[in-house]
Short mmCIF file of C-alpha atoms in Angstrom, two decimals:
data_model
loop_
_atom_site.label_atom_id
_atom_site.label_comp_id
_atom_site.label_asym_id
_atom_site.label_seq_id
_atom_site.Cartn_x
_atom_site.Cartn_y
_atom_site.Cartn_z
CA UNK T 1 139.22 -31.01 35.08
CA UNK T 2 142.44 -30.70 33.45
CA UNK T 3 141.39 -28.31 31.05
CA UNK T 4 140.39 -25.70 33.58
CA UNK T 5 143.19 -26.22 35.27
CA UNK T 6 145.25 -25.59 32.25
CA UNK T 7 143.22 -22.26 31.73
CA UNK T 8 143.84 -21.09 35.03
CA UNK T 9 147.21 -21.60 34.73
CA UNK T 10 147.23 -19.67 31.33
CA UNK T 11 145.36 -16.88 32.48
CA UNK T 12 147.27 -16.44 36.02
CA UNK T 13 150.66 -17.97 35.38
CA UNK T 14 152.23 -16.17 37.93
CA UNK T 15 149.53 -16.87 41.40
CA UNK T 16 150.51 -20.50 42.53
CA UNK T 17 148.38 -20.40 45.53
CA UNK T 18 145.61 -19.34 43.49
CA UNK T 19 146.41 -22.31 41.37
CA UNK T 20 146.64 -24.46 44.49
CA UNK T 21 143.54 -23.38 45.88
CA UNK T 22 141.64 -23.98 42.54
CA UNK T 23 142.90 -27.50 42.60
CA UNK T 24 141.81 -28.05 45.89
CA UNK T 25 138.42 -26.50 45.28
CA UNK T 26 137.95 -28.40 41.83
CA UNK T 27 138.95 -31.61 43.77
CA UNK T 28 136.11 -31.18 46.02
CA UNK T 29 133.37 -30.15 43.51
CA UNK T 30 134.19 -32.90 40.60
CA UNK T 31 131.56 -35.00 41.39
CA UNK T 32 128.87 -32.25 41.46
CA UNK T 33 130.17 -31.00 38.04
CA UNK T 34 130.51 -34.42 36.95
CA UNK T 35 126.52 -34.71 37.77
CA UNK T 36 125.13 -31.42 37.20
CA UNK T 37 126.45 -30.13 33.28
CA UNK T 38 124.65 -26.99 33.18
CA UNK T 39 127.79 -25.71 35.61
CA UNK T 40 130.13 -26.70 33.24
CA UNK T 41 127.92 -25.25 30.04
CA UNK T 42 127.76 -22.17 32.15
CA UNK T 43 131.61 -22.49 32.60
CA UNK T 44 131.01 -21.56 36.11
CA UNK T 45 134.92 -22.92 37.25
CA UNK T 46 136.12 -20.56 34.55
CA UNK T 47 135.27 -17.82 36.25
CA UNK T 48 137.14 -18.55 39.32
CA UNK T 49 139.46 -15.48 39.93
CA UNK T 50 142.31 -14.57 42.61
CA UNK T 51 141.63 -11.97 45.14
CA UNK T 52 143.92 -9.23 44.48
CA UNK T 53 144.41 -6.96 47.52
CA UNK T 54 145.59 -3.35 46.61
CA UNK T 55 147.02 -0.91 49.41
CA UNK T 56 146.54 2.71 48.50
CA UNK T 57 148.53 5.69 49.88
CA UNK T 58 145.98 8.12 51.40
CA UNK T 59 147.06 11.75 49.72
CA UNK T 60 148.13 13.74 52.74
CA UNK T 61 148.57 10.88 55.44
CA UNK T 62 152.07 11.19 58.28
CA UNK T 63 155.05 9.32 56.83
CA UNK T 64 155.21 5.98 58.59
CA UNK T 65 151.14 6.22 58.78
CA UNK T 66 149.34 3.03 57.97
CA UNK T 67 147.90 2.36 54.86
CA UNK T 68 144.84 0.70 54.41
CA UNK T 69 143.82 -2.31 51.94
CA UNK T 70 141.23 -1.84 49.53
CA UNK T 71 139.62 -5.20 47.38
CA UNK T 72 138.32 -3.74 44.81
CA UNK T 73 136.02 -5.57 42.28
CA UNK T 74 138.31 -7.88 39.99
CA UNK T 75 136.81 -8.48 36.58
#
Protein backbone atom coordinates (compact mmCIF):
# COMPACT_ATOMS: atom_id res chain seq x y z
CA UNK A 1 0.00 0.00 0.00
CA UNK A 2 2.83 2.22 0.42
CA UNK A 3 3.68 2.34 -3.03
CA UNK A 4 0.39 3.80 -4.14
CA UNK A 5 0.48 5.98 -1.65
CA UNK A 6 3.82 7.20 -2.69
CA UNK A 7 2.38 7.61 -6.32
CA UNK A 8 -0.39 9.58 -5.27
CA UNK A 9 1.64 11.72 -3.52
CA UNK A 10 3.97 12.12 -6.63
CA UNK A 11 1.35 12.72 -8.96
CA UNK A 12 -0.79 15.26 -6.66
CA UNK A 13 1.80 16.70 -4.31
CA UNK A 14 -0.05 19.59 -3.66
CA UNK A 15 -4.07 17.96 -2.63
CA UNK A 16 -3.56 16.72 1.06
CA UNK A 17 -7.12 15.89 1.52
CA UNK A 18 -7.04 13.99 -1.53
CA UNK A 19 -4.09 12.25 -0.04
CA UNK A 20 -6.02 11.83 3.22
CA UNK A 21 -8.96 10.50 1.71
CA UNK A 22 -6.93 7.92 -0.37
CA UNK A 23 -5.43 6.70 2.82
CA UNK A 24 -8.55 6.33 4.39
CA UNK A 25 -10.10 4.60 1.41
CA UNK A 26 -6.94 2.25 0.87
CA UNK A 27 -7.22 1.48 4.67
CA UNK A 28 -10.58 0.14 4.18
CA UNK A 29 -10.09 -1.86 0.93
CA UNK A 30 -6.53 -3.64 1.88
CA UNK A 31 -7.90 -6.72 2.64
CA UNK A 32 -9.99 -7.01 -0.58
CA UNK A 33 -6.85 -6.09 -2.62
CA UNK A 34 -4.86 -8.20 -0.48
CA UNK A 35 -7.40 -11.18 -1.66
CA UNK A 36 -8.48 -10.32 -5.01
CA UNK A 37 -4.92 -9.46 -7.32
CA UNK A 38 -6.54 -8.89 -10.50
CA UNK A 39 -7.39 -5.17 -8.82
CA UNK A 40 -4.02 -4.59 -8.21
CA UNK A 41 -2.81 -6.11 -11.89
CA UNK A 42 -5.46 -3.82 -13.18
CA UNK A 43 -3.89 -1.03 -10.97
CA UNK A 44 -7.36 -0.07 -10.18
CA UNK A 45 -6.05 2.29 -6.84
CA UNK A 46 -3.85 4.01 -9.39
CA UNK A 47 -6.41 5.46 -10.95
CA UNK A 48 -7.87 7.14 -8.03
CA UNK A 49 -8.08 10.92 -8.94
CA UNK A 50 -9.18 14.26 -6.99
CA UNK A 51 -12.31 15.96 -7.95
CA UNK A 52 -11.38 19.21 -9.28
CA UNK A 53 -14.29 21.70 -9.21
CA UNK A 54 -13.93 24.60 -11.81
CA UNK A 55 -16.22 27.84 -11.56
CA UNK A 56 -16.66 29.51 -14.91
CA UNK A 57 -17.65 33.16 -15.52
CA UNK A 58 -20.80 33.12 -17.71
CA UNK A 59 -19.85 35.77 -20.75
CA UNK A 60 -22.38 38.52 -20.23
CA UNK A 61 -23.64 37.72 -16.56
CA UNK A 62 -24.41 41.21 -13.80
CA UNK A 63 -21.26 41.94 -11.79
CA UNK A 64 -21.75 40.42 -8.36
CA UNK A 65 -23.95 37.56 -10.29
CA UNK A 66 -23.28 34.04 -9.15
CA UNK A 67 -21.21 31.82 -10.86
CA UNK A 68 -21.87 28.39 -11.24
CA UNK A 69 -19.50 25.18 -10.70
CA UNK A 70 -18.87 22.96 -13.43
CA UNK A 71 -16.96 19.16 -12.75
CA UNK A 72 -15.85 18.48 -15.70
CA UNK A 73 -14.36 15.03 -16.65
CA UNK A 74 -10.72 14.78 -15.05
CA UNK A 75 -8.44 12.47 -16.99
Amino acid sequence: MSDIMAYVKARDPHEKEFHQAVQEVMDSIQPVLDRNPVYRRARIPERLKPLVLRAVAAPGAEPGATIAGHRGAHR
